[in-house]
Amino acid sequence: MKMKRSIIIGLVIGVLFGLNAKAADIRHSRISDDAGFIVVEGTLEQGDEQRFDAAVQQYSKRAVLFQSEGGALSAGIRMGEIIRMKNLSPGVAPGTMCASACALAWLGGTSGLCHLHRLWASMRPIQLGTELHRRVV
């Protein structure tokens, strides 16, 4: 009985906190008739991949910029798949972060045009130009 009560309380707390979760801010701006700039900022949540896909569909030429600490793994993976299918080159601006699920989305990119601000492995920064850096990139 006590175990069931703990599980129920845990589920209720999870649902309540889940309702307060704020999805990533996904903005896009038209640059020309067929080109647009898409910015993904904030924590990735379920459903963000659909909003991202809708923004990507608006343009035949697009630039994507990420700034996120991560979030929902499935959203990041799906965004990475969209990026790969559309042959996009996402970027991360200097001094910003793209970690966790965001990094999975970024890794969907098809070229090296992204700004590589910082990579981490085992809680230590990867030094640019080293063998480990070449393997990751």
PDB file of C-alpha atoms in Angstrom:
ATOM      1  CA  MET A   1       0.000   0.000   0.000  1.00  0.00           C
ATOM      2  CA  LYS A   2       2.769   2.406   0.951  1.00  0.00           C
ATOM      3  CA  MET A   3       4.679   1.545  -2.233  1.00  0.00           C
ATOM      4  CA  LYS A   4       1.620   2.217  -4.428  1.00  0.00           C
ATOM      5  CA  ARG A   5       1.098   5.573  -2.716  1.00  0.00           C
ATOM      6  CA  SER A   6       4.728   6.544  -3.377  1.00  0.00           C
ATOM      7  CA  ILE A   7       4.400   5.595  -7.039  1.00  0.00           C
ATOM      8  CA  ILE A   8       1.168   7.546  -7.419  1.00  0.00           C
ATOM      9  CA  ILE A   9       2.653  10.617  -5.700  1.00  0.00           C
ATOM     10  CA  GLY A  10       5.714  10.368  -7.943  1.00  0.00           C
ATOM     11  CA  LEU A  11       3.558  10.179 -11.063  1.00  0.00           C
ATOM     12  CA  VAL A  12       1.452  13.157  -9.984  1.00  0.00           C
ATOM     13  CA  ILE A  13       4.565  15.233  -9.299  1.00  0.00           C
ATOM     14  CA  GLY A  14       6.014  14.197 -12.669  1.00  0.00           C
ATOM     15  CA  VAL A  15       2.851  15.210 -14.492  1.00  0.00           C
ATOM     16  CA  LEU A  16       2.647  18.534 -12.672  1.00  0.00           C
ATOM     17  CA  PHE A  17       6.254  19.403 -13.410  1.00  0.00           C
ATOM     18  CA  GLY A  18       5.835  18.168 -16.986  1.00  0.00           C
ATOM     19  CA  LEU A  19       2.959  20.600 -17.490  1.00  0.00           C
ATOM     20  CA  ASN A  20       5.216  23.446 -16.443  1.00  0.00           C
ATOM     21  CA  ALA A  21       7.943  22.507 -18.927  1.00  0.00           C
ATOM     22  CA  LYS A  22       8.517  25.222 -21.496  1.00  0.00           C
ATOM     23  CA  ALA A  23       9.186  24.151 -25.045  1.00  0.00           C
ATOM     24  CA  ALA A  24      12.086  25.561 -27.028  1.00  0.00           C
ATOM     25  CA  ASP A  25      11.618  28.878 -28.754  1.00  0.00           C
ATOM     26  CA  ILE A  26      11.712  28.116 -32.488  1.00  0.00           C
ATOM     27  CA  ARG A  27      11.754  31.288 -34.565  1.00  0.00           C
ATOM     28  CA  HIS A  28      12.172  31.741 -38.267  1.00  0.00           C
ATOM     29  CA  SER A  29      12.577  34.795 -40.448  1.00  0.00           C
ATOM     30  CA  ARG A  30      12.269  35.118 -44.208  1.00  0.00           C
ATOM     31  CA  ILE A  31      15.453  36.438 -45.814  1.00  0.00           C
ATOM     32  CA  SER A  32      14.213  36.305 -49.412  1.00  0.00           C
ATOM     33  CA  ASP A  33      11.386  34.650 -51.347  1.00  0.00           C
ATOM     34  CA  ASP A  34      12.771  31.151 -50.837  1.00  0.00           C
ATOM     35  CA  ALA A  35      15.330  31.564 -48.027  1.00  0.00           C
ATOM     36  CA  GLY A  36      14.903  31.684 -44.268  1.00  0.00           C
ATOM     37  CA  PHE A  37      16.826  31.726 -41.010  1.00  0.00           C
ATOM     38  CA  ILE A  38      15.687  29.363 -38.217  1.00  0.00           C
ATOM     39  CA  VAL A  39      16.751  29.754 -34.573  1.00  0.00           C
ATOM     40  CA  VAL A  40      16.160  27.046 -31.958  1.00  0.00           C
ATOM     41  CA  GLU A  41      16.703  28.345 -28.436  1.00  0.00           C
ATOM     42  CA  GLY A  42      15.938  26.802 -25.054  1.00  0.00           C
ATOM     43  CA  THR A  43      15.117  23.354 -23.710  1.00  0.00           C
ATOM     44  CA  LEU A  44      13.932  20.836 -26.300  1.00  0.00           C
ATOM     45  CA  GLU A  45      10.596  19.233 -25.437  1.00  0.00           C
ATOM     46  CA  GLN A  46       8.345  16.667 -27.110  1.00  0.00           C
ATOM     47  CA  GLY A  47       6.599  18.343 -30.032  1.00  0.00           C
ATOM     48  CA  ASP A  48       9.442  20.783 -30.764  1.00  0.00           C
ATOM     49  CA  GLU A  49      10.565  18.519 -33.600  1.00  0.00           C
ATOM     50  CA  GLN A  50       7.198  19.078 -35.308  1.00  0.00           C
ATOM     51  CA  ARG A  51       7.418  22.860 -34.911  1.00  0.00           C
ATOM     52  CA  PHE A  52      11.002  22.726 -36.195  1.00  0.00           C
ATOM     53  CA  ASP A  53       9.942  20.674 -39.222  1.00  0.00           C
ATOM     54  CA  ALA A  54       7.123  23.147 -39.957  1.00  0.00           C
ATOM     55  CA  ALA A  55       9.633  26.045 -39.873  1.00  0.00           C
ATOM     56  CA  VAL A  56      12.079  24.161 -42.134  1.00  0.00           C
ATOM     57  CA  GLN A  57       9.277  23.432 -44.633  1.00  0.00           C
ATOM     58  CA  GLN A  58       8.675  27.179 -45.106  1.00  0.00           C
ATOM     59  CA  TYR A  59      11.867  27.653 -47.143  1.00  0.00           C
ATOM     60  CA  SER A  60      13.844  25.899 -49.852  1.00  0.00           C
ATOM     61  CA  LYS A  61      17.086  27.532 -48.615  1.00  0.00           C
ATOM     62  CA  ARG A  62      17.628  27.702 -44.862  1.00  0.00           C
ATOM     63  CA  ALA A  63      20.153  28.430 -42.165  1.00  0.00           C
ATOM     64  CA  VAL A  64      19.688  26.852 -38.719  1.00  0.00           C
ATOM     65  CA  LEU A  65      21.243  28.121 -35.493  1.00  0.00           C
ATOM     66  CA  PHE A  66      21.038  26.265 -32.164  1.00  0.00           C
ATOM     67  CA  GLN A  67      21.387  27.545 -28.604  1.00  0.00           C
ATOM     68  CA  SER A  68      20.163  24.935 -26.135  1.00  0.00           C
ATOM     69  CA  GLU A  69      21.207  23.018 -23.046  1.00  0.00           C
ATOM     70  CA  GLY A  70      19.374  19.976 -24.422  1.00  0.00           C
ATOM     71  CA  GLY A  71      16.140  18.381 -23.314  1.00  0.00           C
ATOM     72  CA  ALA A  72      13.985  15.600 -24.759  1.00  0.00           C
ATOM     73  CA  LEU A  73      16.197  13.011 -26.409  1.00  0.00           C
ATOM     74  CA  SER A  74      13.593  11.949 -28.980  1.00  0.00           C
ATOM     75  CA  ALA A  75      13.025  15.577 -30.058  1.00  0.00           C
ATOM     76  CA  GLY A  76      16.776  16.081 -30.585  1.00  0.00           C
ATOM     77  CA  ILE A  77      17.122  12.855 -32.560  1.00  0.00           C
ATOM     78  CA  ARG A  78      14.134  13.672 -34.775  1.00  0.00           C
ATOM     79  CA  MET A  79      15.442  17.210 -35.402  1.00  0.00           C
ATOM     80  CA  GLY A  80      18.780  15.672 -36.405  1.00  0.00           C
ATOM     81  CA  GLU A  81      16.977  13.372 -38.835  1.00  0.00           C
ATOM     82  CA  ILE A  82      15.140  16.346 -40.360  1.00  0.00           C
ATOM     83  CA  ILE A  83      18.428  18.226 -40.678  1.00  0.00           C
ATOM     84  CA  ARG A  84      20.049  15.234 -42.385  1.00  0.00           C
ATOM     85  CA  MET A  85      17.120  14.615 -44.772  1.00  0.00           C
ATOM     86  CA  LYS A  86      17.099  18.289 -45.813  1.00  0.00           C
ATOM     87  CA  ASN A  87      20.904  18.413 -46.145  1.00  0.00           C
ATOM     88  CA  LEU A  88      21.199  21.342 -43.716  1.00  0.00           C
ATOM     89  CA  SER A  89      24.315  22.736 -42.026  1.00  0.00           C
ATOM     90  CA  PRO A  90      23.269  23.849 -38.539  1.00  0.00           C
ATOM     91  CA  GLY A  91      25.399  26.187 -36.504  1.00  0.00           C
ATOM     92  CA  VAL A  92      26.151  27.082 -32.922  1.00  0.00           C
ATOM     93  CA  ALA A  93      27.202  30.689 -32.358  1.00  0.00           C
ATOM     94  CA  PRO A  94      30.421  31.475 -30.480  1.00  0.00           C
ATOM     95  CA  GLY A  95      29.862  31.731 -26.746  1.00  0.00           C
ATOM     96  CA  THR A  96      26.612  29.725 -26.813  1.00  0.00           C
ATOM     97  CA  MET A  97      25.844  26.130 -25.919  1.00  0.00           C
ATOM     98  CA  CYS A  98      24.373  23.160 -27.728  1.00  0.00           C
ATOM     99  CA  ALA A  99      24.455  20.173 -25.388  1.00  0.00           C
ATOM    100  CA  SER A 100      22.691  16.880 -24.778  1.00  0.00           C
ATOM    101  CA  ALA A 101      19.687  16.446 -27.121  1.00  0.00           C
ATOM    102  CA  CYS A 102      20.621  19.654 -28.949  1.00  0.00           C
ATOM    103  CA  ALA A 103      24.003  18.157 -29.836  1.00  0.00           C
ATOM    104  CA  LEU A 104      22.220  15.154 -31.349  1.00  0.00           C
ATOM    105  CA  ALA A 105      20.195  17.500 -33.541  1.00  0.00           C
ATOM    106  CA  TRP A 106      23.356  19.416 -34.503  1.00  0.00           C
ATOM    107  CA  LEU A 107      25.134  16.161 -35.392  1.00  0.00           C
ATOM    108  CA  GLY A 108      22.517  15.604 -38.100  1.00  0.00           C
ATOM    109  CA  GLY A 109      24.262  18.332 -40.111  1.00  0.00           C
ATOM    110  CA  THR A 110      25.867  17.346 -43.391  1.00  0.00           C
ATOM    111  CA  SER A 111      28.836  19.712 -43.604  1.00  0.00           C
ATOM    112  CA  GLY A 112      31.565  21.257 -41.529  1.00  0.00           C
ATOM    113  CA  LEU A 113      30.255  24.797 -41.864  1.00  0.00           C
ATOM    114  CA  CYS A 114      29.169  24.860 -38.223  1.00  0.00           C
ATOM    115  CA  HIS A 115      31.058  26.928 -35.708  1.00  0.00           C
ATOM    116  CA  LEU A 116      32.567  24.498 -33.238  1.00  0.00           C
ATOM    117  CA  HIS A 117      32.725  26.393 -29.978  1.00  0.00           C
ATOM    118  CA  ARG A 118      33.468  23.603 -27.554  1.00  0.00           C
ATOM    119  CA  LEU A 119      33.231  19.826 -27.350  1.00  0.00           C
ATOM    120  CA  TRP A 120      33.296  17.907 -24.102  1.00  0.00           C
ATOM    121  CA  ALA A 121      34.331  14.328 -23.418  1.00  0.00           C
ATOM    122  CA  SER A 122      34.462  12.775 -19.975  1.00  0.00           C
ATOM    123  CA  MET A 123      33.866  16.221 -18.446  1.00  0.00           C
ATOM    124  CA  ARG A 124      37.044  17.611 -20.046  1.00  0.00           C
ATOM    125  CA  PRO A 125      37.193  19.890 -23.070  1.00  0.00           C
ATOM    126  CA  ILE A 126      38.424  18.311 -26.279  1.00  0.00           C
ATOM    127  CA  GLN A 127      41.392  20.251 -27.602  1.00  0.00           C
ATOM    128  CA  LEU A 128      40.952  21.389 -31.197  1.00  0.00           C
ATOM    129  CA  GLY A 129      43.364  19.758 -33.648  1.00  0.00           C
ATOM    130  CA  THR A 130      43.962  16.636 -31.543  1.00  0.00           C
ATOM    131  CA  GLU A 131      43.266  13.076 -32.695  1.00  0.00           C
ATOM    132  CA  LEU A 132      40.133  12.917 -30.531  1.00  0.00           C
ATOM    133  CA  HIS A 133      38.849  16.147 -32.089  1.00  0.00           C
ATOM    134  CA  ARG A 134      39.424  14.778 -35.595  1.00  0.00           C
ATOM    135  CA  ARG A 135      37.539  11.572 -34.684  1.00  0.00           C
ATOM    136  CA  VAL A 136      34.546  13.442 -33.270  1.00  0.00           C
ATOM    137  CA  VAL A 137      34.331  15.933 -36.120  1.00  0.00           C
TER     138      VAL A 137
END
